[in-house]
Amino acid sequence: MNVSAKQVAVLGSTGSIGLSALGVIEASGGRLHAIALSAHSQFEVLVQQAQQYRPKWVVASDECAASKFDWSALPNDTRLLMGGAALADVVSAEEIDVVLAGIVGSAGLDSTWQALEHKKTVALANKEALVAAGPLVTRLAKERGALLLPVDSEHSAIFQALQAGKTAEVERLVLTASGGPFRCLSQAELESVTVAEALEHPVWNMGPKISIDSATMMNKALEIIEARWLFGIEADRISVTLHPQSVVHSLVEFVDGSIVAQMGPPDMRLPIQYALYYPHRFAGPAERLDWSQAWNLEFEPPDPDQFPALELGYHCARAGGTSGAVLNAANEAAVGAFLAGELHFTEIVPACRSVLQAHTFEAEPTLSQVVDIDRWAREEISHWVCT
Ligand code: MG
């Protein structure tokens, strides 16, 4: 049977998730085609990708930089679009079947929103959209009948494990956390952590923002909020366990005490591929676990004093409203300040906490209120950095 290719828009194609997605598309034997690619500023890579994957569109979202770039090497049949608004336009194109939302941070919210608005299946790697605007995003998907598929490895694992039972039979979701590169460091050692050390993750090879989030455990805090909205489960029925091997990607505990876990090698191509092919599975490029080797799997509860970010995640998952948007934006700005050498590693979480405490809570914000509070929280962090 000649199955026509699924047309995939890869947003953030030059980032870590985008590169993995293109690896899956390349290995798909024609089942998947990259019809649109987007990058914020790595235009040389974007042009190389266009030469290889022959998309119908490429979007350069930093319009100012894009207008100065030499695009003459772009294939003749690829159309160039510039600016953030073009990104939102391209995802509404009729030919697109799946939008892989791989843009990091709240910059990815608008295109995710537009894709859902146009009933596209969204493979969501951008957790910030759900953290900042979870109730609005999930409601929109439901109203439009658009499928929202998690690409975050933990949420993909839960999504897969949930298929073993009914929603009403779920007792608890258990998110696994590798613990990041500083799992065994003391508070004193943490205070002198450098940018290079924080970027060095022991298991996963990821972009800078998520690597720092993983080191502070803020990544897991954001994932608690993400799971709360994506699966519609209360915060207090979401647990976190430290699992340094990152082989069990998360677990679902059912009411009878039975636990269903999803396992696999720590390779982002697996959850990306699952979302792109959903509801089918095909062979793919990810490595396999070697069953001829002996290996151990460890689990231990995280120490809340060692990882204070987790409590912020629980707080926001319980409170809802604008709190997720504030935590997300404050964290993004604080991580940016740390990467720029303006904030110590151990100041990231306290800075986020103080901004969260200072904000005027709104229980049912509109999307524009979310955008406003996001901007406010970033400005608050800049004051925090200066003082
Ligand atoms: Mg994750």
Tab-separated table of C-alpha atoms and ligand atoms in Angstrom:
chain	number	residue	atom	x	y	z
A	1	MET	CA	0.000	0.000	0.000
A	2	ASN	CA	1.298	3.434	-0.866
A	3	VAL	CA	0.764	5.501	2.278
A	4	SER	CA	1.199	9.218	1.672
A	5	ALA	CA	3.685	10.948	3.934
A	6	LYS	CA	2.551	12.747	7.071
A	7	GLN	CA	3.442	16.410	6.634
A	8	VAL	CA	5.307	17.726	9.660
A	9	ALA	CA	6.081	21.349	10.524
A	10	VAL	CA	9.240	21.302	12.661
A	11	LEU	CA	9.268	24.501	14.713
A	12	GLY	CA	12.673	25.119	16.230
A	13	SER	CA	14.370	22.818	13.724
A	14	THR	CA	17.941	23.885	14.590
A	15	GLY	CA	17.532	23.205	18.331
A	16	SER	CA	18.087	19.957	20.170
A	17	ILE	CA	14.485	18.709	19.743
A	18	GLY	CA	14.330	19.863	16.119
A	19	LEU	CA	17.531	18.013	15.196
A	20	SER	CA	16.233	14.830	16.833
A	21	ALA	CA	12.918	15.230	14.988
A	22	LEU	CA	14.697	15.582	11.648
A	23	GLY	CA	16.637	12.403	12.504
A	24	VAL	CA	13.319	10.589	12.964
A	25	ILE	CA	11.951	12.053	9.716
A	26	GLU	CA	15.086	11.045	7.813
A	27	ALA	CA	14.801	7.461	9.098
A	28	SER	CA	11.064	7.252	8.353
A	29	GLY	CA	11.478	5.826	4.851
A	30	GLY	CA	9.112	8.438	3.408
A	31	ARG	CA	6.388	8.051	6.058
A	32	LEU	CA	7.150	11.535	7.379
A	33	HIS	CA	8.077	14.697	5.462
A	34	ALA	CA	9.304	18.018	6.871
A	35	ILE	CA	7.023	20.456	5.060
A	36	ALA	CA	8.050	23.479	7.163
A	37	LEU	CA	11.150	24.307	9.201
A	38	SER	CA	11.715	27.243	11.493
A	39	ALA	CA	14.671	28.733	13.329
A	40	HIS	CA	15.121	31.855	15.370
A	41	SER	CA	18.696	32.732	14.431
A	42	GLN	CA	20.795	29.755	13.272
A	43	PHE	CA	20.127	30.474	9.625
A	44	GLU	CA	23.139	28.660	8.168
A	45	VAL	CA	21.939	25.414	9.721
A	46	LEU	CA	18.398	26.210	8.554
A	47	VAL	CA	19.582	26.594	4.937
A	48	GLN	CA	21.495	23.280	5.128
A	49	GLN	CA	18.366	21.615	6.490
A	50	ALA	CA	16.287	23.097	3.669
A	51	GLN	CA	18.758	21.687	1.117
A	52	GLN	CA	18.482	18.251	2.698
A	53	TYR	CA	14.761	18.044	3.551
A	54	ARG	CA	13.249	20.212	0.813
A	55	PRO	CA	10.492	21.851	2.871
A	56	LYS	CA	7.825	23.987	1.242
A	57	TRP	CA	8.489	26.766	3.776
A	58	VAL	CA	11.268	27.936	6.037
A	59	VAL	CA	10.523	30.537	8.696
A	60	ALA	CA	13.224	32.769	10.156
A	61	SER	CA	11.585	34.187	13.262
A	62	ASP	CA	14.180	36.874	14.097
A	63	GLU	CA	13.086	39.203	11.313
A	64	CYS	CA	15.827	41.771	11.879
A	65	ALA	CA	18.682	39.253	11.639
A	66	ALA	CA	16.955	37.399	8.798
A	67	SER	CA	16.709	40.508	6.626
A	68	LYS	CA	20.516	40.847	6.757
A	69	PHE	CA	21.254	37.191	5.981
A	70	ASP	CA	22.199	35.869	2.526
A	71	TRP	CA	19.486	33.345	1.624
A	72	SER	CA	20.715	32.635	-1.931
A	73	ALA	CA	21.578	28.988	-1.102
A	74	LEU	CA	17.957	28.226	-0.242
A	75	PRO	CA	16.384	25.736	-2.727
A	76	ASN	CA	14.254	27.417	-5.417
A	77	ASP	CA	11.103	25.581	-4.403
A	78	THR	CA	11.395	26.567	-0.721
A	79	ARG	CA	9.603	29.749	0.296
A	80	LEU	CA	11.216	31.995	2.915
A	81	LEU	CA	9.050	33.702	5.523
A	82	MET	CA	10.306	36.069	8.197
A	83	GLY	CA	9.085	37.121	11.633
A	84	GLY	CA	7.176	35.640	14.543
A	85	ALA	CA	3.805	36.329	12.909
A	86	ALA	CA	4.848	34.234	9.873
A	87	LEU	CA	5.379	31.314	12.235
A	88	ALA	CA	1.803	31.569	13.434
A	89	ASP	CA	0.621	31.816	9.790
A	90	VAL	CA	2.538	28.830	8.502
A	91	VAL	CA	1.158	26.401	11.112
A	92	SER	CA	-2.348	27.057	9.826
A	93	ALA	CA	-1.494	25.814	6.298
A	94	GLU	CA	-3.903	23.153	5.122
A	95	GLU	CA	-1.205	20.666	4.050
A	96	ILE	CA	0.270	20.381	7.546
A	97	ASP	CA	-0.752	17.270	9.513
A	98	VAL	CA	1.445	17.582	12.610
A	99	VAL	CA	3.149	20.571	14.199
A	100	LEU	CA	6.194	19.654	16.248
A	101	ALA	CA	6.390	22.509	18.752
A	102	GLY	CA	10.078	22.497	19.604
A	103	ILE	CA	10.622	26.196	20.297
A	104	VAL	CA	12.021	26.713	23.790
A	105	GLY	CA	10.365	29.008	26.300
A	106	SER	CA	7.269	31.161	26.118
A	107	ALA	CA	8.315	32.214	22.582
A	108	GLY	CA	6.666	28.942	21.509
A	109	LEU	CA	3.243	29.716	22.984
A	110	ASP	CA	1.829	31.708	20.064
A	111	SER	CA	2.593	29.163	17.337
A	112	THR	CA	1.312	26.302	19.518
A	113	TRP	CA	-1.891	28.275	20.090
A	114	GLN	CA	-2.365	28.961	16.355
A	115	ALA	CA	-1.735	25.318	15.467
A	116	LEU	CA	-4.425	24.151	17.912
A	117	GLU	CA	-6.762	26.907	16.742
A	118	HIS	CA	-6.457	25.397	13.235
A	119	LYS	CA	-7.149	21.867	14.514
A	120	LYS	CA	-3.607	20.632	13.904
A	121	THR	CA	-2.202	17.711	15.821
A	122	VAL	CA	0.477	19.257	18.027
A	123	ALA	CA	3.464	17.204	19.170
A	124	LEU	CA	4.351	19.387	22.131
A	125	ALA	CA	7.980	19.595	23.171
A	126	ASN	CA	7.468	23.127	24.436
A	127	LYS	CA	6.393	22.476	28.038
A	128	GLU	CA	6.296	26.204	28.747
A	129	ALA	CA	3.021	26.563	26.800
A	130	LEU	CA	1.298	24.228	29.266
A	131	VAL	CA	3.097	25.642	32.294
A	132	ALA	CA	2.151	29.226	31.440
A	133	ALA	CA	-1.305	28.670	30.014
A	134	GLY	CA	-2.259	25.036	30.719
A	135	PRO	CA	-6.013	25.485	31.268
A	136	LEU	CA	-6.345	27.749	28.199
A	137	VAL	CA	-4.265	25.527	25.914
A	138	THR	CA	-5.977	22.262	26.903
A	139	ARG	CA	-9.418	23.889	26.642
A	140	LEU	CA	-8.631	25.195	23.149
A	141	ALA	CA	-7.442	21.743	22.032
A	142	LYS	CA	-10.663	20.219	23.344
A	143	GLU	CA	-12.912	22.840	21.749
A	144	ARG	CA	-11.212	22.526	18.358
A	145	GLY	CA	-10.917	18.737	18.541
A	146	ALA	CA	-7.129	19.044	18.083
A	147	LEU	CA	-4.850	16.333	19.387
A	148	LEU	CA	-2.209	17.481	21.864
A	149	LEU	CA	0.523	14.844	22.131
A	150	PRO	CA	3.349	15.156	24.674
A	151	VAL	CA	6.946	14.945	23.487
A	152	ASP	CA	8.493	15.584	26.898
A	153	SER	CA	9.851	12.086	27.677
A	154	GLU	CA	8.121	11.815	31.078
A	155	HIS	CA	4.751	12.904	29.727
A	156	SER	CA	5.075	10.687	26.678
A	157	ALA	CA	5.738	7.820	29.098
A	158	ILE	CA	2.630	8.677	31.139
A	159	PHE	CA	0.552	9.076	27.978
A	160	GLN	CA	1.669	5.614	26.849
A	161	ALA	CA	1.182	4.013	30.284
A	162	LEU	CA	-2.307	5.543	30.659
A	163	GLN	CA	-3.445	3.362	27.783
A	164	ALA	CA	-3.351	0.401	30.197
A	165	GLY	CA	-6.464	1.652	32.026
A	166	LYS	CA	-9.277	4.180	32.225
A	167	THR	CA	-8.867	7.750	33.500
A	168	ALA	CA	-11.077	7.008	36.533
A	169	GLU	CA	-8.801	4.090	37.448
A	170	VAL	CA	-5.683	6.248	37.838
A	171	GLU	CA	-4.446	6.749	41.400
A	172	ARG	CA	-1.199	8.614	40.834
A	173	LEU	CA	1.315	9.736	38.227
A	174	VAL	CA	4.989	9.297	39.099
A	175	LEU	CA	7.466	11.481	37.225
A	176	THR	CA	11.046	10.272	37.158
A	177	ALA	CA	13.914	12.747	37.485
A	178	SER	CA	17.553	11.992	36.776
A	179	GLY	CA	18.581	14.477	39.472
A	180	GLY	CA	20.800	16.367	37.023
A	181	PRO	CA	24.549	16.879	37.309
A	182	PHE	CA	24.540	18.149	40.932
A	183	ARG	CA	22.555	15.412	42.661
A	184	CYS	CA	25.392	14.649	45.064
A	185	LEU	CA	26.714	18.180	45.742
A	186	SER	CA	26.430	19.983	49.095
A	187	GLN	CA	24.854	23.453	49.400
A	188	ALA	CA	28.331	25.011	49.710
A	189	GLU	CA	29.500	23.251	46.540
A	190	LEU	CA	26.352	24.343	44.698
A	191	GLU	CA	27.075	27.997	45.406
A	192	SER	CA	30.200	27.946	43.267
A	193	VAL	CA	28.727	26.050	40.314
A	194	THR	CA	29.803	27.446	36.936
A	195	VAL	CA	27.797	27.767	33.720
A	196	ALA	CA	29.893	25.054	32.026
A	197	GLU	CA	29.285	22.617	34.912
A	198	ALA	CA	25.545	23.272	34.879
A	199	LEU	CA	25.365	22.645	31.121
A	200	GLU	CA	26.963	19.206	31.506
A	201	HIS	CA	24.076	16.755	31.992
A	202	PRO	CA	25.067	13.181	32.946
A	203	VAL	CA	22.491	11.388	30.768
A	204	TRP	CA	20.601	13.658	28.385
A	205	ASN	CA	22.164	15.853	25.738
A	206	MET	CA	19.889	18.910	25.620
A	207	GLY	CA	19.773	22.638	24.921
A	208	PRO	CA	21.158	25.173	27.450
A	209	LYS	CA	17.836	26.288	29.013
A	210	ILE	CA	16.631	22.769	29.828
A	211	SER	CA	20.103	21.691	30.991
A	212	ILE	CA	20.111	24.467	33.614
A	213	ASP	CA	16.484	23.656	34.512
A	214	SER	CA	17.523	20.070	35.003
A	215	ALA	CA	20.404	21.103	37.282
A	216	THR	CA	18.116	23.257	39.485
A	217	MET	CA	15.307	20.655	39.251
A	218	MET	CA	13.099	23.473	37.968
A	219	ASN	CA	12.589	21.272	34.913
A	220	LYS	CA	10.775	18.762	37.131
A	221	ALA	CA	8.820	21.553	38.823
A	222	LEU	CA	7.633	22.706	35.375
A	223	GLU	CA	6.845	19.092	34.451
A	224	ILE	CA	4.598	18.725	37.528
A	225	ILE	CA	2.605	21.721	36.270
A	226	GLU	CA	2.674	20.355	32.707
A	227	ALA	CA	1.315	16.974	33.881
A	228	ARG	CA	-1.343	18.647	36.015
A	229	TRP	CA	-2.911	20.329	32.958
A	230	LEU	CA	-2.118	17.799	30.260
A	231	PHE	CA	-3.645	14.881	32.165
A	232	GLY	CA	-6.178	16.844	34.239
A	233	ILE	CA	-4.926	15.376	37.524
A	234	GLU	CA	-4.588	17.256	40.831
A	235	ALA	CA	-1.101	18.246	41.957
A	236	ASP	CA	-1.239	16.047	45.052
A	237	ARG	CA	-1.645	12.934	42.917
A	238	ILE	CA	1.633	13.623	41.080
A	239	SER	CA	4.828	12.288	42.667
A	240	VAL	CA	8.470	12.671	41.729
A	241	THR	CA	11.119	9.982	42.160
A	242	LEU	CA	14.847	10.323	41.523
A	243	HIS	CA	15.966	7.723	39.009
A	244	PRO	CA	19.559	8.446	37.926
A	245	GLN	CA	19.635	5.915	35.053
A	246	SER	CA	16.783	7.643	33.113
A	247	VAL	CA	15.569	4.327	31.729
A	248	VAL	CA	12.103	4.359	33.317
A	249	HIS	CA	10.664	7.537	31.834
A	250	SER	CA	7.666	7.757	34.200
A	251	LEU	CA	4.957	5.596	35.753
A	252	VAL	CA	1.212	5.435	36.288
A	253	GLU	CA	-0.132	3.855	39.463
A	254	PHE	CA	-3.681	2.542	39.109
A	255	VAL	CA	-6.269	2.218	41.911
A	256	ASP	CA	-5.583	-1.504	42.347
A	257	GLY	CA	-1.925	-0.746	43.165
A	258	SER	CA	-0.688	-1.940	39.805
A	259	ILE	CA	2.002	0.299	38.295
A	260	VAL	CA	2.615	0.620	34.570
A	261	ALA	CA	5.936	2.143	33.542
A	262	GLN	CA	7.319	3.071	30.153
A	263	MET	CA	10.993	2.266	29.660
A	264	GLY	CA	13.535	2.816	26.953
A	265	PRO	CA	17.006	4.180	26.320
A	266	PRO	CA	17.344	7.889	27.171
A	267	ASP	CA	16.953	9.087	23.589
A	268	MET	CA	14.598	11.971	22.727
A	269	ARG	CA	14.014	10.483	19.292
A	270	LEU	CA	11.741	7.885	20.948
A	271	PRO	CA	9.087	10.215	22.404
A	272	ILE	CA	9.326	12.448	19.302
A	273	GLN	CA	8.777	9.460	17.025
A	274	TYR	CA	5.896	8.177	19.162
A	275	ALA	CA	4.104	11.530	18.795
A	276	LEU	CA	4.819	11.895	15.067
A	277	TYR	CA	3.565	8.397	14.206
A	278	TYR	CA	0.759	8.288	16.763
A	279	PRO	CA	-1.303	6.097	16.954
A	280	HIS	CA	1.106	3.733	15.196
A	281	ARG	CA	4.597	2.448	15.931
A	282	PHE	CA	7.316	1.780	13.391
A	283	ALA	CA	11.006	0.870	13.627
A	284	GLY	CA	13.147	3.950	14.174
A	285	PRO	CA	16.698	5.215	14.643
A	286	ALA	CA	16.855	5.154	18.471
A	287	GLU	CA	19.319	2.825	20.159
A	288	ARG	CA	18.042	-0.268	21.994
A	289	LEU	CA	18.539	-1.378	25.580
A	290	ASP	CA	21.055	-4.204	25.689
A	291	TRP	CA	19.400	-7.154	27.442
A	292	SER	CA	22.635	-9.184	27.413
A	293	GLN	CA	24.026	-6.740	30.031
A	294	ALA	CA	23.223	-6.687	33.750
A	295	TRP	CA	21.921	-3.326	34.967
A	296	ASN	CA	20.304	-1.826	38.008
A	297	LEU	CA	17.489	0.657	38.265
A	298	GLU	CA	17.448	2.911	41.337
A	299	PHE	CA	14.627	5.042	42.701
A	300	GLU	CA	14.727	7.397	45.679
A	301	PRO	CA	12.536	10.250	46.900
A	302	PRO	CA	14.015	13.715	46.223
A	303	ASP	CA	15.095	15.748	49.267
A	304	PRO	CA	12.903	18.888	49.268
A	305	ASP	CA	15.659	20.926	50.967
A	306	GLN	CA	18.152	19.957	48.294
A	307	PHE	CA	15.700	20.696	45.473
A	308	PRO	CA	13.527	23.649	46.628
A	309	ALA	CA	12.292	24.217	43.059
A	310	LEU	CA	9.973	21.210	43.406
A	311	GLU	CA	7.819	22.930	46.031
A	312	LEU	CA	7.372	25.899	43.694
A	313	GLY	CA	6.138	23.483	41.022
A	314	TYR	CA	3.612	21.946	43.417
A	315	HIS	CA	2.478	25.367	44.566
A	316	CYS	CA	1.785	26.494	40.978
A	317	ALA	CA	0.126	23.206	40.019
A	318	ARG	CA	-2.241	23.627	43.012
A	319	ALA	CA	-2.887	27.341	42.580
A	320	GLY	CA	-3.283	27.409	38.771
A	321	GLY	CA	-4.269	30.823	37.388
A	322	THR	CA	-1.353	33.099	36.610
A	323	SER	CA	1.132	31.352	38.926
A	324	GLY	CA	2.519	28.960	36.271
A	325	ALA	CA	3.123	31.834	33.843
A	326	VAL	CA	4.956	33.788	36.538
A	327	LEU	CA	7.166	30.876	37.572
A	328	ASN	CA	7.916	30.024	33.955
A	329	ALA	CA	8.846	33.571	32.934
A	330	ALA	CA	10.784	34.300	36.119
A	331	ASN	CA	12.738	31.096	35.648
A	332	GLU	CA	13.478	31.790	31.985
A	333	ALA	CA	14.792	35.239	32.870
A	334	ALA	CA	16.752	33.924	35.869
A	335	VAL	CA	18.346	31.171	33.772
A	336	GLY	CA	19.247	33.794	31.161
A	337	ALA	CA	20.855	35.910	33.901
A	338	PHE	CA	22.791	32.898	35.211
A	339	LEU	CA	24.045	32.051	31.708
A	340	ALA	CA	25.124	35.692	31.332
A	341	GLY	CA	27.075	35.514	34.593
A	342	GLU	CA	24.718	37.931	36.383
A	343	LEU	CA	23.206	35.522	38.911
A	344	HIS	CA	24.642	32.677	41.011
A	345	PHE	CA	23.327	29.188	40.407
A	346	THR	CA	21.849	29.034	43.934
A	347	GLU	CA	19.990	32.330	43.398
A	348	ILE	CA	17.833	31.052	40.516
A	349	VAL	CA	15.188	29.342	42.668
A	350	PRO	CA	14.989	32.057	45.408
A	351	ALA	CA	14.627	34.703	42.671
A	352	CYS	CA	11.712	32.779	41.165
A	353	ARG	CA	10.117	32.329	44.606
A	354	SER	CA	10.269	36.033	45.408
A	355	VAL	CA	8.719	37.013	42.056
A	356	LEU	CA	5.987	34.414	42.561
A	357	GLN	CA	5.236	35.814	46.031
A	358	ALA	CA	5.173	39.405	44.741
A	359	HIS	CA	2.757	38.808	41.868
A	360	THR	CA	-0.921	39.765	41.819
A	361	PHE	CA	-2.670	36.430	41.364
A	362	GLU	CA	-5.462	36.108	38.824
A	363	ALA	CA	-7.433	32.839	39.039
A	364	GLU	CA	-8.784	32.730	35.476
A	365	PRO	CA	-6.517	34.793	33.255
A	366	THR	CA	-7.071	35.385	29.555
A	367	LEU	CA	-4.246	34.695	27.113
A	368	SER	CA	-3.372	38.397	26.970
A	369	GLN	CA	-3.193	38.535	30.800
A	370	VAL	CA	-0.822	35.568	30.662
A	371	VAL	CA	1.341	37.423	28.146
A	372	ASP	CA	1.301	40.580	30.325
A	373	ILE	CA	2.229	38.768	33.529
A	374	ASP	CA	4.995	36.943	31.663
A	375	ARG	CA	6.504	40.315	30.731
A	376	TRP	CA	6.057	41.641	34.291
A	377	ALA	CA	7.823	38.600	35.806
A	378	ARG	CA	10.812	39.023	33.491
A	379	GLU	CA	11.143	42.664	34.498
A	380	GLU	CA	10.966	41.694	38.177
A	381	ILE	CA	13.888	39.310	37.665
A	382	SER	CA	15.912	42.084	36.062
A	383	HIS	CA	15.377	44.167	39.252
A	384	TRP	CA	16.384	41.138	41.319
A	385	VAL	CA	19.593	40.801	39.307
A	386	CYS	CA	20.474	44.484	39.752
A	387	THR	CA	19.843	44.681	43.497
B	1	MG	MG	11.311	15.888	30.500
